[in-house]
Protein backbone atom coordinates (compact mmCIF):
# COMPACT_ATOMS: atom_id res chain seq x y z
CA MET A 1 9.68 81.98 -59.76
CA GLU A 2 6.19 81.81 -58.25
CA ASP A 3 4.97 79.69 -61.14
CA LYS A 4 7.94 77.38 -60.75
CA LEU A 5 7.21 76.90 -57.01
CA LYS A 6 3.57 76.05 -57.66
CA GLU A 7 4.60 73.60 -60.34
CA LEU A 8 7.01 71.89 -57.89
CA GLN A 9 4.25 71.77 -55.29
CA ALA A 10 1.77 70.07 -57.64
CA GLU A 11 4.42 67.61 -58.79
CA ALA A 12 5.46 66.74 -55.22
CA LEU A 13 1.88 66.21 -54.00
CA THR A 14 1.14 63.92 -56.95
CA ARG A 15 4.22 61.80 -56.26
CA ILE A 16 3.35 61.63 -52.54
CA GLU A 17 -0.19 60.49 -53.31
CA ASN A 18 1.06 57.77 -55.67
CA SER A 19 3.82 56.46 -53.40
CA ASN A 20 3.37 52.83 -52.24
CA ASP A 21 6.02 52.26 -49.58
CA MET A 22 8.09 54.02 -46.96
CA LYS A 23 11.28 53.87 -48.99
CA GLU A 24 9.73 55.67 -51.93
CA LEU A 25 8.15 58.27 -49.65
CA ASN A 26 11.51 59.02 -48.03
CA GLU A 27 13.08 59.47 -51.46
CA ILE A 28 10.37 62.04 -52.31
CA ARG A 29 11.04 63.92 -49.07
CA ILE A 30 14.75 64.15 -49.85
CA ALA A 31 14.12 65.09 -53.49
CA TYR A 32 11.92 68.10 -52.66
CA LEU A 33 12.89 69.18 -49.14
CA GLY A 34 16.52 68.08 -48.95
CA LYS A 35 19.54 70.37 -49.03
CA LYS A 36 19.94 69.82 -52.75
CA GLY A 37 16.22 69.92 -53.55
CA PRO A 38 14.56 72.47 -55.88
CA ILE A 39 12.84 74.38 -53.03
CA THR A 40 16.20 74.92 -51.33
CA GLU A 41 17.58 76.15 -54.65
CA VAL A 42 14.72 78.68 -54.90
CA LEU A 43 15.52 79.95 -51.41
CA LYS A 44 19.17 80.38 -52.35
CA GLY A 45 18.13 82.60 -55.34
CA MET A 46 15.94 84.93 -53.28
CA GLY A 47 18.89 87.27 -52.83
CA LYS A 48 18.38 88.39 -56.40
CA LEU A 49 14.83 89.55 -55.69
CA SER A 50 13.91 93.10 -54.78
CA ALA A 51 13.18 94.06 -51.21
CA GLU A 52 9.45 94.17 -51.92
CA GLU A 53 9.33 90.71 -53.56
CA ARG A 54 11.41 88.86 -50.94
CA PRO A 55 8.81 88.71 -48.09
CA LYS A 56 6.04 87.66 -50.44
CA MET A 57 8.21 84.93 -52.03
CA GLY A 58 9.51 83.73 -48.64
CA ALA A 59 5.96 83.33 -47.31
CA LEU A 60 4.97 81.32 -50.40
CA VAL A 61 8.01 79.02 -50.06
CA ASN A 62 7.16 78.35 -46.40
CA VAL A 63 3.53 77.55 -47.26
CA ILE A 64 4.57 75.14 -50.03
CA ARG A 65 7.22 73.49 -47.86
CA ASP A 66 4.79 73.04 -44.97
CA GLU A 67 2.12 71.59 -47.26
CA ILE A 68 4.54 69.08 -48.78
CA THR A 69 5.74 68.13 -45.26
CA SER A 70 2.18 67.64 -43.95
CA HIS A 71 1.25 65.48 -46.96
CA ILE A 72 4.36 63.34 -46.44
CA GLU A 73 3.48 62.85 -42.74
CA ALA A 74 -0.12 61.98 -43.59
CA LYS A 75 0.99 59.49 -46.26
CA GLN A 76 3.53 57.96 -43.86
CA LYS A 77 0.81 57.42 -41.24
CA ALA A 78 -1.46 55.83 -43.84
CA LEU A 79 1.29 53.47 -45.00
CA GLU A 80 2.11 52.46 -41.39
CA GLU A 81 -1.54 51.71 -40.65
CA ALA A 82 -1.80 49.66 -43.83
CA LEU A 83 1.23 47.60 -42.75
CA VAL A 84 -0.35 46.95 -39.35
CA HIS A 85 -3.64 45.83 -40.89
CA GLU A 86 -1.80 43.61 -43.37
CA LYS A 87 0.16 41.97 -40.53
CA ILE A 88 -2.97 41.43 -38.45
CA ALA A 89 -4.75 39.89 -41.41
CA SER A 90 -1.84 37.51 -42.10
CA GLU A 91 -1.67 36.43 -38.42
CA THR A 92 -5.37 35.91 -37.87
CA ILE A 93 -6.15 32.68 -35.98
CA ASP A 94 -8.76 30.49 -37.56
CA ILE A 95 -10.90 29.59 -34.54
CA THR A 96 -12.65 26.88 -36.55
CA LEU A 97 -9.47 24.80 -36.72
CA PRO A 98 -9.27 21.87 -34.25
CA GLY A 99 -7.12 22.57 -31.21
CA ARG A 100 -3.69 20.98 -30.83
CA PRO A 101 -3.65 18.27 -28.16
CA VAL A 102 -1.79 19.16 -24.98
CA SER A 103 0.60 16.47 -23.79
CA VAL A 104 -0.08 15.63 -20.15
CA GLY A 105 2.63 13.99 -18.09
CA ASN A 106 2.13 11.04 -15.79
CA HIS A 107 3.90 9.28 -12.95
CA HIS A 108 6.99 7.25 -13.77
CA PRO A 109 6.40 3.48 -13.27
CA LEU A 110 8.96 3.44 -10.44
CA THR A 111 7.19 6.33 -8.73
CA ARG A 112 3.91 4.43 -9.02
CA VAL A 113 5.38 1.31 -7.46
CA VAL A 114 7.02 3.22 -4.60
CA GLU A 115 3.79 5.12 -3.86
CA GLU A 116 1.80 1.86 -3.97
CA ILE A 117 4.23 0.30 -1.48
CA GLU A 118 4.04 3.38 0.76
CA ASP A 119 0.23 3.41 0.71
CA LEU A 120 0.13 -0.29 1.56
CA PHE A 121 2.35 0.00 4.63
CA ILE A 122 1.03 3.38 5.80
CA GLY A 123 -2.38 1.69 5.86
CA MET A 124 -0.93 -0.88 8.26
CA GLY A 125 0.41 1.79 10.63
CA TYR A 126 3.96 2.27 9.35
CA THR A 127 5.66 5.64 8.85
CA VAL A 128 7.89 6.75 5.96
CA GLU A 129 11.46 7.72 6.84
CA GLU A 130 13.72 9.38 4.28
CA GLY A 131 17.36 10.32 4.70
CA PRO A 132 20.49 11.61 2.93
CA GLU A 133 21.78 9.93 -0.21
CA VAL A 134 25.29 11.15 0.69
CA GLU A 135 25.89 9.08 3.80
CA ASN A 136 28.48 8.69 6.54
CA ASP A 137 30.49 5.45 6.51
CA TYR A 138 29.41 4.75 10.10
CA TYR A 139 25.67 4.66 9.33
CA ASN A 140 26.10 2.96 5.94
CA PHE A 141 28.28 0.13 7.28
CA GLU A 142 29.48 0.15 10.89
CA ALA A 143 26.09 0.77 12.53
CA LEU A 144 24.78 -2.14 10.42
CA ASN A 145 27.35 -4.60 11.75
CA LEU A 146 29.85 -4.13 8.89
CA PRO A 147 33.13 -2.90 10.47
CA LYS A 148 35.83 -1.52 8.21
CA ASP A 149 37.53 -4.91 7.71
CA HIS A 150 34.32 -6.88 7.06
CA PRO A 151 34.52 -8.90 3.79
CA ALA A 152 30.85 -8.19 2.96
CA ARG A 153 31.89 -4.62 2.13
CA ASP A 154 33.50 -5.94 -1.04
CA MET A 155 30.03 -6.69 -2.42
CA GLN A 156 29.19 -2.99 -2.10
CA ASP A 157 32.17 -1.42 -3.83
CA SER A 158 30.77 2.07 -3.77
CA PHE A 159 31.04 5.70 -4.85
CA TYR A 160 33.19 7.34 -2.17
CA ILE A 161 33.39 11.12 -1.82
CA THR A 162 35.93 11.05 1.03
CA GLU A 163 37.26 8.16 3.12
CA GLU A 164 34.32 8.58 5.50
CA THR A 165 31.61 9.79 3.10
CA LEU A 166 29.96 7.92 0.24
CA LEU A 167 26.78 7.62 -1.79
CA ARG A 168 24.72 5.22 0.29
CA THR A 169 24.66 1.61 -0.90
CA GLN A 170 21.38 0.76 0.86
CA THR A 171 18.59 2.53 2.73
CA SER A 172 19.33 0.54 5.89
CA PRO A 173 21.26 3.54 7.28
CA MET A 174 17.82 5.05 7.93
CA GLN A 175 17.06 2.01 10.08
CA ALA A 176 20.11 2.80 12.22
CA ARG A 177 19.35 6.54 12.29
CA THR A 178 15.71 5.94 13.26
CA LEU A 179 16.57 3.44 16.00
CA GLU A 180 19.15 5.88 17.33
CA LYS A 181 16.56 8.68 17.31
CA HIS A 182 14.16 6.57 19.42
CA LYS A 183 16.85 6.19 22.11
CA GLY A 184 16.17 2.56 22.89
CA LYS A 185 12.38 2.81 23.13
CA GLY A 186 10.04 0.96 20.78
CA PRO A 187 8.05 -0.03 18.92
CA VAL A 188 9.47 1.22 15.63
CA LYS A 189 7.54 0.56 12.39
CA ILE A 190 9.07 2.23 9.36
CA ILE A 191 9.57 1.99 5.60
CA CYS A 192 12.58 3.68 4.04
CA PRO A 193 12.25 4.27 0.28
CA GLY A 194 14.95 6.05 -1.69
CA LYS A 195 17.82 5.86 -4.20
CA VAL A 196 20.96 3.89 -3.42
CA TYR A 197 24.21 3.57 -5.38
CA ARG A 198 26.61 0.69 -6.00
CA ARG A 199 29.34 0.18 -8.54
CA ASP A 200 27.83 -2.04 -11.19
CA ASN A 201 27.99 -2.48 -14.94
CA ASP A 202 24.72 -1.45 -16.56
CA ASP A 203 22.90 -4.30 -18.29
CA ALA A 204 19.30 -5.41 -18.70
CA THR A 205 18.89 -6.33 -15.00
CA HIS A 206 21.52 -4.22 -13.17
CA SER A 207 22.14 -0.50 -12.79
CA HIS A 208 24.66 1.46 -10.70
CA GLN A 209 21.75 3.54 -9.40
CA PHE A 210 18.49 2.00 -8.23
CA MET A 211 15.64 2.44 -5.73
CA LEU A 212 15.48 0.25 -2.62
CA SER A 213 12.96 0.15 0.23
CA ASP A 214 13.79 -1.43 3.58
CA LEU A 215 10.37 -2.34 4.82
CA ILE A 216 9.33 -3.68 8.19
CA GLY A 217 6.00 -5.39 7.79
CA THR A 218 4.27 -8.54 6.71
CA LEU A 219 5.85 -10.20 3.70
CA GLU A 220 2.87 -12.28 2.79
CA VAL A 221 0.46 -9.30 2.92
CA PHE A 222 2.84 -7.34 0.75
CA ALA A 223 3.14 -10.12 -1.85
CA LYS A 224 -0.62 -10.62 -2.08
CA LYS A 225 -1.37 -6.89 -2.33
CA MET A 226 1.26 -6.30 -5.01
CA PHE A 227 0.88 -9.44 -7.11
CA GLY A 228 -2.50 -10.98 -6.30
CA GLU A 229 -4.28 -12.72 -3.44
CA ASP A 230 -3.31 -16.19 -4.71
CA ARG A 231 0.44 -15.52 -4.35
CA GLU A 232 2.52 -17.60 -1.98
CA ILE A 233 5.93 -16.80 -0.50
CA ARG A 234 8.98 -19.00 0.10
CA LEU A 235 11.93 -18.27 2.41
CA ARG A 236 15.46 -19.57 1.78
CA PRO A 237 18.43 -19.27 4.18
CA SER A 238 20.89 -16.52 3.28
CA PHE A 239 23.42 -14.13 4.84
CA PHE A 240 23.29 -10.39 5.53
CA PRO A 241 25.61 -8.81 8.11
CA PHE A 242 22.82 -6.69 9.60
CA THR A 243 20.28 -9.51 10.10
CA GLU A 244 20.51 -12.84 11.94
CA PRO A 245 19.05 -15.14 10.79
CA SER A 246 18.76 -13.96 7.17
CA VAL A 247 16.58 -15.21 4.33
CA GLU A 248 15.90 -14.70 0.64
CA VAL A 249 12.19 -14.30 -0.14
CA ASP A 250 10.54 -15.69 -3.29
CA ILE A 251 6.96 -15.39 -4.52
CA SER A 252 5.10 -17.98 -6.54
CA CYS A 253 5.19 -17.07 -10.23
CA PHE A 254 2.10 -15.11 -11.19
CA ILE A 255 2.57 -15.97 -14.87
CA CYS A 256 2.53 -19.75 -14.72
CA LYS A 257 0.98 -20.13 -11.24
CA GLY A 258 3.97 -22.21 -10.15
CA ALA A 259 4.02 -24.61 -13.10
CA GLY A 260 7.30 -23.23 -14.49
CA CYS A 261 7.91 -20.74 -17.33
CA SER A 262 10.61 -18.51 -18.81
CA VAL A 263 9.86 -15.71 -16.35
CA CYS A 264 10.55 -17.89 -13.29
CA LYS A 265 13.24 -19.90 -15.12
CA LYS A 266 11.12 -23.05 -14.89
CA THR A 267 11.25 -23.04 -11.06
CA GLY A 268 7.76 -21.72 -10.31
CA TRP A 269 9.28 -19.08 -7.98
CA ILE A 270 10.61 -15.54 -8.42
CA GLU A 271 13.10 -13.97 -6.00
CA ILE A 272 11.98 -10.50 -4.93
CA LEU A 273 13.80 -9.48 -1.74
CA GLY A 274 16.08 -10.28 1.19
CA ALA A 275 14.97 -10.26 4.83
CA GLY A 276 15.82 -11.34 8.35
CA MET A 277 15.72 -10.58 12.05
CA VAL A 278 17.58 -7.38 12.92
CA HIS A 279 21.04 -8.37 14.19
CA PRO A 280 21.51 -7.82 17.95
CA ASN A 281 24.68 -5.80 17.25
CA VAL A 282 22.68 -3.36 15.11
CA LEU A 283 20.15 -2.92 17.92
CA GLU A 284 22.85 -2.44 20.55
CA MET A 285 24.80 0.11 18.45
CA SER A 286 21.57 2.12 18.06
CA GLY A 287 20.88 2.15 21.80
CA PHE A 288 18.32 -0.69 21.98
CA ASP A 289 18.56 -3.54 24.46
CA SER A 290 18.70 -6.60 22.21
CA LYS A 291 17.50 -8.81 25.08
CA LYS A 292 14.34 -6.71 25.34
CA TYR A 293 13.73 -5.71 21.74
CA SER A 294 13.76 -7.62 18.48
CA GLY A 295 12.56 -6.82 15.00
CA PHE A 296 12.77 -7.81 11.40
CA ALA A 297 13.57 -5.98 8.20
CA PHE A 298 13.50 -6.62 4.49
CA GLY A 299 14.63 -4.70 1.46
CA MET A 300 13.83 -4.74 -2.21
CA GLY A 301 14.37 -2.78 -5.37
CA PRO A 302 11.17 -1.24 -6.74
CA GLU A 303 12.71 -1.73 -10.19
CA ARG A 304 12.42 -5.47 -9.64
CA ILE A 305 8.82 -5.13 -8.51
CA ALA A 306 7.96 -2.81 -11.43
CA MET A 307 9.60 -5.13 -13.98
CA LEU A 308 7.55 -8.06 -12.71
CA LYS A 309 4.34 -6.05 -12.29
CA TYR A 310 4.43 -4.42 -15.75
CA GLY A 311 6.33 -7.07 -17.73
CA ILE A 312 9.39 -4.87 -18.40
CA ASP A 313 12.41 -6.77 -19.73
CA ASP A 314 15.22 -4.20 -19.31
CA ILE A 315 15.91 -2.14 -16.18
CA ARG A 316 17.57 0.58 -18.26
CA HIS A 317 14.19 1.61 -19.67
CA PHE A 318 13.48 3.27 -16.30
CA TYR A 319 16.35 5.74 -16.69
CA THR A 320 16.66 6.47 -20.43
CA ASN A 321 13.50 8.65 -20.39
CA ASP A 322 12.26 7.38 -23.73
CA VAL A 323 8.84 9.02 -24.19
CA ARG A 324 7.58 5.98 -26.10
CA PHE A 325 8.23 3.84 -23.02
CA LEU A 326 6.81 6.34 -20.51
CA LYS A 327 3.60 6.90 -22.53
CA GLN A 328 2.65 3.27 -21.89
CA PHE A 329 1.95 4.24 -18.29
CA SER A 330 -0.31 7.20 -19.03
CA VAL A 331 -3.48 7.39 -16.99
CA PRO A 332 -6.49 6.78 -19.31
CA GLU A 333 -8.89 9.68 -19.86
CA TYR A 334 -12.56 9.23 -19.04
């Protein structure tokens, strides 16, 4: 029996040494140390030994079992370390390879135009006023001289949330709110940039959502700063319920210098905004004495300015977030 145990020991140690993976090593452990293994069978037959032989044989079995167990544990550790080293080697980063370029974002063309407009008028002493896009009917219409039965409301068929709440159709409500806040005391010099919403079918030049800035300032200075010092402006009579008198403002075409081209539709002029003197009713409803105070306002869509400034032919490009379009406005690296 002793010879048989030593033979099993030598056989087991050889198999452990030659094992190449964890699965094979586990099979060896079960084969020699499991409940049906040869060492367990030897232990079961010890009852046939004499009382003198049993302790000696039991000690030998324990020694052999412990040695096989320790060799299995050592081999398992070696295999695990080999797996780790193999994984590290396969995942090594080649530091000589060129780095991958990091994409850097940039300002949207509309953001650029709005910020340029803000900087221009802040430099002339104006302040920026921003307000809620979900507006009360009173500030969006009534405080701007558009009572509930006024026909001009039909031109601003809008997104209503309740009968008295809607997505604002213009930023002029901030004019009324600001005048109200000043409690009849001037002067008031503000610009009001922000999104407005009107029901409209999306096409190349119209969108149901757009940016609009009601600016109080000098139209000619604005035109020259935005489009060049040689620009001229032209005013045409128009109608807006919140201004009296009202005008449409054109700039001389910066493409053809007034000669006539496809951009200006052969007229030499490009319409950019509407303007006028603030209507006395608007002043009175905001707490200003219209006999003492007067003012003028004008509003434009930065989309229109951006399209002209950058030569963009479709307003929908601003909102589709096509990376190919936006990359054209990346800031150059120096």
